GROMACS .gro file of C-alpha atoms in nm:
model
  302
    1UNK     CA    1   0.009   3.302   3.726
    2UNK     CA    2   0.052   3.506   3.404
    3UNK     CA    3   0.432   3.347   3.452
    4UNK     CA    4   0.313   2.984   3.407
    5UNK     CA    5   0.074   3.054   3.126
    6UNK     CA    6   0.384   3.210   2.912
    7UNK     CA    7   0.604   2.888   3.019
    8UNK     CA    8   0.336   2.650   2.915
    9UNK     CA    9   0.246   2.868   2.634
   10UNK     CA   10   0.620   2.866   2.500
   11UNK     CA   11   0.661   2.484   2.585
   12UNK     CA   12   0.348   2.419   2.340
   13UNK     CA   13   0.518   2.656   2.086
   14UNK     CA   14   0.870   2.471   2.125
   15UNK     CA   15   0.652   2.109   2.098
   16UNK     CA   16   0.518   2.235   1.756
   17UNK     CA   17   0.785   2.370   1.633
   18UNK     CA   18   0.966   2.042   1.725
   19UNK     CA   19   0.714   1.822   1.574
   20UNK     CA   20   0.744   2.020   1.245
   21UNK     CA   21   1.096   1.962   1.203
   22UNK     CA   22   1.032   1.606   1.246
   23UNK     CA   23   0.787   1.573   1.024
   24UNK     CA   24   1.052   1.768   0.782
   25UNK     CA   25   1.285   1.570   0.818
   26UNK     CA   26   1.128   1.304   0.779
   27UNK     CA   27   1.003   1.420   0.426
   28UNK     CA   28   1.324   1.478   0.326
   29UNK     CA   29   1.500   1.138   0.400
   30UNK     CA   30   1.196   0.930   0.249
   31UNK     CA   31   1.242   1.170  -0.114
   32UNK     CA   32   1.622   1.163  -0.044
   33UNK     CA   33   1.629   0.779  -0.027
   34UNK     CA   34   1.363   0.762  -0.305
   35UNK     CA   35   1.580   0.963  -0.539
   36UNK     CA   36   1.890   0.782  -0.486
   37UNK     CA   37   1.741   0.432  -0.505
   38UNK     CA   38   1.626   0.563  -0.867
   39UNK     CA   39   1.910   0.722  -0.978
   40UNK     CA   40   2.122   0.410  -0.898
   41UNK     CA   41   1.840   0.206  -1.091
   42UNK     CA   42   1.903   0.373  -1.381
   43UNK     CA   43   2.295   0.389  -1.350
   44UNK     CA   44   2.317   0.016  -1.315
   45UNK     CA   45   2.058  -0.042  -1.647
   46UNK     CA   46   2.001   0.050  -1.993
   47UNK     CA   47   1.758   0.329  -2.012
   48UNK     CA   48   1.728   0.363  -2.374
   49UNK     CA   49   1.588   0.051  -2.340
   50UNK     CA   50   1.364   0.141  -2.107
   51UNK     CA   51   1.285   0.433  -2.331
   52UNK     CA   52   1.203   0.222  -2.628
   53UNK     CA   53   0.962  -0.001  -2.369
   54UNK     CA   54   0.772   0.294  -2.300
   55UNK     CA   55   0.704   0.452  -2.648
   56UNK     CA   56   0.558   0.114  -2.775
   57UNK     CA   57   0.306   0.002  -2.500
   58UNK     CA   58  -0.023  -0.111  -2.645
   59UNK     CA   59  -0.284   0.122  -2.473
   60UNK     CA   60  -0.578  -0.031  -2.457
   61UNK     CA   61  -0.370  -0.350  -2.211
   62UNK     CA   62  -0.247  -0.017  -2.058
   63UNK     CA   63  -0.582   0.104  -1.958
   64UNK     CA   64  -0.691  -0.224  -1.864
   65UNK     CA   65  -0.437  -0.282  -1.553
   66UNK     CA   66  -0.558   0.062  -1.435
   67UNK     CA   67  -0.867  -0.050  -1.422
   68UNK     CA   68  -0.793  -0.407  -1.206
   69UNK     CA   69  -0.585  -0.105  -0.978
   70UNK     CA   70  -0.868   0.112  -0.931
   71UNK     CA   71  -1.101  -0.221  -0.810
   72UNK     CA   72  -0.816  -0.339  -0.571
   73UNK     CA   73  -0.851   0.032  -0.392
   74UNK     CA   74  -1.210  -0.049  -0.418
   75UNK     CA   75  -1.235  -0.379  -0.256
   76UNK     CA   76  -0.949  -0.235  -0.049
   77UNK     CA   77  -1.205   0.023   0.069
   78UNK     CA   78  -1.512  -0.196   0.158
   79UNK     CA   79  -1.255  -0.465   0.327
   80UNK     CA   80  -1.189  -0.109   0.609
   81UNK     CA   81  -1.527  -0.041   0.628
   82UNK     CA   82  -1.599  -0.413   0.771
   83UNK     CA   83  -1.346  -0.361   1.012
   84UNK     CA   84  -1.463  -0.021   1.150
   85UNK     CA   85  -1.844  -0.216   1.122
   86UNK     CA   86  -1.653  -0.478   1.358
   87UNK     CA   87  -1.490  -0.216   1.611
   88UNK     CA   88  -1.831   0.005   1.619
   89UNK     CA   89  -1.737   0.292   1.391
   90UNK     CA   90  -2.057   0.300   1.175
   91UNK     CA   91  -1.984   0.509   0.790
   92UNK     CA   92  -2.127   0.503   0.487
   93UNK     CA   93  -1.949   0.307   0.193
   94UNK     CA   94  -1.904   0.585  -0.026
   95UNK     CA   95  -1.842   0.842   0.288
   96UNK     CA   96  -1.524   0.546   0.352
   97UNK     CA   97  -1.455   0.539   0.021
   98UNK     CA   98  -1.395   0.940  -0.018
   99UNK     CA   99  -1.167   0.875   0.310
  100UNK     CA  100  -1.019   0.617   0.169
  101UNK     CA  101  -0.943   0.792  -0.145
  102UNK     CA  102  -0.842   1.105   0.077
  103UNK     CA  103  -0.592   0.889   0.266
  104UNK     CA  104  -0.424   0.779  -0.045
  105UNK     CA  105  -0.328   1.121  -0.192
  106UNK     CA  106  -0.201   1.192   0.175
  107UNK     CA  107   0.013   0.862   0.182
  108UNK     CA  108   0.160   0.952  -0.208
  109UNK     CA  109   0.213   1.342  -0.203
  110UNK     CA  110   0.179   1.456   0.186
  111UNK     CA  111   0.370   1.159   0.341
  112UNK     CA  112   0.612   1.405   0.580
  113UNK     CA  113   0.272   1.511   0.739
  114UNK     CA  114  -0.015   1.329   0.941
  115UNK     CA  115  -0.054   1.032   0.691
  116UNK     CA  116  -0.367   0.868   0.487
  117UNK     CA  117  -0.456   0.642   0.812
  118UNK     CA  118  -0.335   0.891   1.071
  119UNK     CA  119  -0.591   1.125   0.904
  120UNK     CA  120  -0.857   0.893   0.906
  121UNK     CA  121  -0.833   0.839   1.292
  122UNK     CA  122  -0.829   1.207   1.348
  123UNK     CA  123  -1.120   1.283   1.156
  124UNK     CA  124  -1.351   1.039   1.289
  125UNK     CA  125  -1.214   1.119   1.609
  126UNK     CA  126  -1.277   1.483   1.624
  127UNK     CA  127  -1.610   1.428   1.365
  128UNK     CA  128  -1.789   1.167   1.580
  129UNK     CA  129  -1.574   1.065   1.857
  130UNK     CA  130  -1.516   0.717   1.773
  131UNK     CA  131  -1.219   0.579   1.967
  132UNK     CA  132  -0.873   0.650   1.882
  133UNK     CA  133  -0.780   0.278   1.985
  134UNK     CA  134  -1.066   0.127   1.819
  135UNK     CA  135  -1.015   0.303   1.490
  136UNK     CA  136  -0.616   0.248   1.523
  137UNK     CA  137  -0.682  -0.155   1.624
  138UNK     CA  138  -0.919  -0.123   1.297
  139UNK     CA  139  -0.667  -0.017   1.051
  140UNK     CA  140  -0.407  -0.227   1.173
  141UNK     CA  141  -0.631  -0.523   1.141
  142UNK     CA  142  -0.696  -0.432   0.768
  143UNK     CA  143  -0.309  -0.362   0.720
  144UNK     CA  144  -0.210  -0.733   0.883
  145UNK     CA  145  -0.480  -0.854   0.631
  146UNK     CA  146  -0.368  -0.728   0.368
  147UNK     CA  147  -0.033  -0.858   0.459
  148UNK     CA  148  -0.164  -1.186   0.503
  149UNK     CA  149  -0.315  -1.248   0.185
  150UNK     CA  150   0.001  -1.110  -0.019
  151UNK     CA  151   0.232  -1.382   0.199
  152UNK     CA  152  -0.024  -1.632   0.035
  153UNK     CA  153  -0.015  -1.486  -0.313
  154UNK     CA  154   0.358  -1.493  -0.279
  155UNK     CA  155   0.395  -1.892  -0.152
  156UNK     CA  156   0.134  -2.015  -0.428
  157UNK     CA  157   0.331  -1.833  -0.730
  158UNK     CA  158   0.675  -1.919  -0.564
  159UNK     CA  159   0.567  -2.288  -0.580
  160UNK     CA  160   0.538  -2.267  -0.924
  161UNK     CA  161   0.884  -2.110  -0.987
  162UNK     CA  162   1.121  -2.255  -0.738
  163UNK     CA  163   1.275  -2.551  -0.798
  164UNK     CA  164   1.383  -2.678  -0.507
  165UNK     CA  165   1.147  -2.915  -0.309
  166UNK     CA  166   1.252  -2.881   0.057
  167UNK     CA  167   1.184  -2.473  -0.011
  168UNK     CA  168   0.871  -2.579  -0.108
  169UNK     CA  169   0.785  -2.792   0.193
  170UNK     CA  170   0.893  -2.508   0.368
  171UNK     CA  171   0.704  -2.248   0.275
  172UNK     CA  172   0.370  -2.414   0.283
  173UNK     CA  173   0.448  -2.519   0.636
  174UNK     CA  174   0.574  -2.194   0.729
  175UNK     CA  175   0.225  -2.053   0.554
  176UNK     CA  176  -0.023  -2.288   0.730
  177UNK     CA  177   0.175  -2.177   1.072
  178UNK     CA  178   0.097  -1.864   1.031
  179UNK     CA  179  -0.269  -1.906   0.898
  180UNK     CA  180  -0.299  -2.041   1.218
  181UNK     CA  181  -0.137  -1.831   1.422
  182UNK     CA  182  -0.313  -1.483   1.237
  183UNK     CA  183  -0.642  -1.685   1.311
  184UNK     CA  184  -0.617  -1.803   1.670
  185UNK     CA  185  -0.457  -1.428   1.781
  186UNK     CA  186  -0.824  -1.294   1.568
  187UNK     CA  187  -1.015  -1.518   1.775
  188UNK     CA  188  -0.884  -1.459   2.120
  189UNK     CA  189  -0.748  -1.150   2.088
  190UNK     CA  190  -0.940  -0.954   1.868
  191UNK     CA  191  -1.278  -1.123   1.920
  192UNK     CA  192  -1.452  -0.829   1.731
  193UNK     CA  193  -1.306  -0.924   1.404
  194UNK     CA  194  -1.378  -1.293   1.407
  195UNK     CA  195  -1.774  -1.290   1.282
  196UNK     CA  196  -1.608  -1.120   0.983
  197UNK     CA  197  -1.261  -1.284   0.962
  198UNK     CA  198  -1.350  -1.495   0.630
  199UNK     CA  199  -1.508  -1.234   0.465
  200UNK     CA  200  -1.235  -0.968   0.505
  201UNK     CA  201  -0.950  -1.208   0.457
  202UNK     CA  202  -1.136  -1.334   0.084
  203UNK     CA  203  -1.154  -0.970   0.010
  204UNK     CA  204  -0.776  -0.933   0.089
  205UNK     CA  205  -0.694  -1.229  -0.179
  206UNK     CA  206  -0.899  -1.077  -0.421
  207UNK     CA  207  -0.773  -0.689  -0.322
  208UNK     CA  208  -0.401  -0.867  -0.424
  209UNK     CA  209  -0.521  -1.085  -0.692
  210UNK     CA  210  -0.708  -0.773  -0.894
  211UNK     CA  211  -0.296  -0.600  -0.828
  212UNK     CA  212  -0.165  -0.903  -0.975
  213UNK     CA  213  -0.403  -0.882  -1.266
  214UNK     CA  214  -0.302  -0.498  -1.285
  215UNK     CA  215   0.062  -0.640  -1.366
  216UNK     CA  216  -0.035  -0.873  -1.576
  217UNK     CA  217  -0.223  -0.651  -1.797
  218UNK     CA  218   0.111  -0.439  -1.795
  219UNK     CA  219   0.304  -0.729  -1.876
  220UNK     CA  220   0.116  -0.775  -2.191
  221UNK     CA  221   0.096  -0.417  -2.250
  222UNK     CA  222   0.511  -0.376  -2.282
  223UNK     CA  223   0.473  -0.720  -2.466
  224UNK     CA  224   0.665  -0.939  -2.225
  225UNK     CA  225   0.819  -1.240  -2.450
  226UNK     CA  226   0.669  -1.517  -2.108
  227UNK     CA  227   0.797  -1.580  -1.769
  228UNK     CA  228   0.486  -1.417  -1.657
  229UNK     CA  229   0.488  -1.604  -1.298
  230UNK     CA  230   0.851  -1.480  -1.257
  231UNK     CA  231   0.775  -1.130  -1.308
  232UNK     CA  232   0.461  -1.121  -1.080
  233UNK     CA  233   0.603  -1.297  -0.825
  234UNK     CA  234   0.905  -1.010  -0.769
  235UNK     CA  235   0.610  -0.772  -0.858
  236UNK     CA  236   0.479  -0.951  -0.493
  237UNK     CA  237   0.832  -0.897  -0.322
  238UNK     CA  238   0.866  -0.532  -0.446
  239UNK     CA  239   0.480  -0.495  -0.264
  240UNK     CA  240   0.626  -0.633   0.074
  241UNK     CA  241   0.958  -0.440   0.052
  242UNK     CA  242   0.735  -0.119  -0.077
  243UNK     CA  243   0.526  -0.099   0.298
  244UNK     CA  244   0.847  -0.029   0.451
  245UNK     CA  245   0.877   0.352   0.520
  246UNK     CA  246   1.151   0.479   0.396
  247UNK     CA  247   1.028   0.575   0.038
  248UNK     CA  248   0.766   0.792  -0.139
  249UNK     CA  249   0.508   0.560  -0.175
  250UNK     CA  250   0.727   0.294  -0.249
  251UNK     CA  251   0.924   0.454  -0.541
  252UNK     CA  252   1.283   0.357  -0.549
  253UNK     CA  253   1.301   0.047  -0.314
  254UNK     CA  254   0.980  -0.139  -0.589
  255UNK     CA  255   1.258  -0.033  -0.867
  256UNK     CA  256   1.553  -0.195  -0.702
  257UNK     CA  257   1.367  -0.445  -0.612
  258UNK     CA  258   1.256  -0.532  -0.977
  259UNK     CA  259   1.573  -0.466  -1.092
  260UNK     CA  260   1.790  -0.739  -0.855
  261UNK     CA  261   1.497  -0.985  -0.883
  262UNK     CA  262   1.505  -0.986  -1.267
  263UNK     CA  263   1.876  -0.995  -1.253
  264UNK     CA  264   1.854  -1.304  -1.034
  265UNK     CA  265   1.542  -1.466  -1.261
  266UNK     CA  266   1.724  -1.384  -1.557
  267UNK     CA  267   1.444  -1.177  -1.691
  268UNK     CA  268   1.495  -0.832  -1.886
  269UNK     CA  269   1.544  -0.588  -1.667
  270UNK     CA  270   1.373  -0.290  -1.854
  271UNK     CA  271   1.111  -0.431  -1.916
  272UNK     CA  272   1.126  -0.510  -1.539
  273UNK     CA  273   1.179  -0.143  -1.461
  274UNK     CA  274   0.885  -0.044  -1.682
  275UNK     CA  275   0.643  -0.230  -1.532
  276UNK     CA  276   0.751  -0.105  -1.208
  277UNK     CA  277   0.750   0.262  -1.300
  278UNK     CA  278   0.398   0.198  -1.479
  279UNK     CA  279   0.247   0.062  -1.168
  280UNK     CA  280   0.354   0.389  -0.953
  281UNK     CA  281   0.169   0.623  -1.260
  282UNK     CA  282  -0.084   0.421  -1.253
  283UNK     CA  283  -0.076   0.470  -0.851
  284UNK     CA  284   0.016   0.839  -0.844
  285UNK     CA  285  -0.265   0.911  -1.075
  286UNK     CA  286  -0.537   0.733  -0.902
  287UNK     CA  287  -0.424   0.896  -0.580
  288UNK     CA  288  -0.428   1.213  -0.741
  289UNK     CA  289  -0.816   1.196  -0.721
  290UNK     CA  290  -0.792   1.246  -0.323
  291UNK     CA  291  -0.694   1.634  -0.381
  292UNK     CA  292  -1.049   1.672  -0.471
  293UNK     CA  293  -1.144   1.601  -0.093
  294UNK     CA  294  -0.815   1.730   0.008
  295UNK     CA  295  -1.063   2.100  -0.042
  296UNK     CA  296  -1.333   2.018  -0.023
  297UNK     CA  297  -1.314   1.792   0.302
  298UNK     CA  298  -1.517   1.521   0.378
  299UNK     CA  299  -1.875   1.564   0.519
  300UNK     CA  300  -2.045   1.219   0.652
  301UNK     CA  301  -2.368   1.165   0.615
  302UNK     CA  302  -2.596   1.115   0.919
   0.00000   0.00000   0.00000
């Protein structure tokens, strides 16, 4: 008996121990990629440049676009809470909001570990024993909105900057598809959701268009000489190819991204790069806040 305890006992140690080194691992890779995407940024452009962008920002445009950030993570915040309202997991706004705030210093400077929304499930899990499917199906749904409303952001800009007709047809077609689609699956699948489906997906437009006023503010801030469409719709691409995990929060594939896309637009490039590395400060900084909670914890009210 004793026997089977210290074999199950050593398995659980060995299952730890295993999970660690994943989790280490995969820490390492995201800051190794993230390191080498920026150092061959800044190979391929001019960084004194970039240097001279930086030292003559005008502040007060500057403090503006972190404010438009701060009420995207704000909207962002309510827009979750109406999907937890919609899968029975009842929480105070400003309980979801410290979670919410929580998850985002997790998601910047813990990413190796558990995650902002892998926390959030465990917490209310453990806390009040909500379901661990209905708070994943949750998240997920406030994820593919989120999604959703950037693809549309994305087609309505690129209409205004590509040229070419038939890519035009093509993308609105391709758009109302899968409008369509994202609505039927809502309805049938996830009939929950659909009471609230056009107010969530209005506070997804406005969660991107309050980011898109964020980079405009910056634009004006590094005193972008026009082509202010251009430059917010690769700051739109970077967003897409920034939700892909293999970065810190982004850095290093949004700076490639702005760097190729300006190339191609034939927009300046520091400037490009500026904006980009402005956006992550802006988003490092706000995330920051979450260490508060990080120590404190969160405590929800009855």
């Amino acid at each position: 008996m004793n026997l089977k305890i210290k074999r199950r006992t050593k398995c659980e140690i060995f299952s730890k121990v295993n999970k660690s080194a994943k989790q280490f691992l995969k820490l390492f890779l995201k800051i190794t990629i993230s390191i080498l995407c920026i150092v061959f940024v800044f190979k391929n452009i001019d960084v004194e440049q970039v240097l001279i962008t930086l030292t003559s920002l005008n502040y007060f445009y500057l403090i503006l676009a972190a404010i438009f950030f701060i009420l995207s993570k704000f909207i962002s915040s309510i827009r979750l809470n109406h999907f937890f309202k919609d899968s029975g997991v009842i929480i105070s706004e400003i309980d979801n909001l410290k979670l919410y705030l929580l998850g985002m210093y997790y998601n910047l400077f813990l990413p190796g570990g558990i995650g902002g929304d892998g926390y959030k499930i465990y917490y209310l899990n453990n806390l009040k024993n909500y379901s661990k499917k209905e708070l994943l199906i949750a998240i997920l749904a406030d994820r593919i909105s989120g999604l959703v409303a950037l693809g549309i952001l994305l087609v309505v800009i690129g209409l205004f900057i590509i040229p070419a007709y038939w890519i035009k047809i093509l993308l609105v077609s391709f758009t109302l598809i899968s409008i369509t689609a994202y609505y039927l699956i809502t309805v049938y699948k996830f009939k929950s959701f659909k009471k609230s489906f056009l107010l969530t997906n209005t506070q997804g437009l406005l969660v991107q268009l309050a980011q898109v006023a964020c980079v405009y503010f910056l634009l004006v801030s590094v005193q972008v000489d026009g082509n202010y469409l251009s430059y917010l719709f690769i700051f739109l691409i970077s967003s897409v190819v920034a939700i892909l995990p293999f970065t810190i929060g982004g850095l290093g594939a949004r700076e490639i991204t702005f760097m190729y896309g300006s190339q191609f637009l034939f927009l300046d490039i520091a400037s490009a790069i500026t904006i980009s590395l402005l956006f992550y400060l802006i988003t490092a900084i706000v995330s920051f806040g979450g260490i508060y909670y990080s120590f404190k914890g969160v405590r929800l009210s009855k």
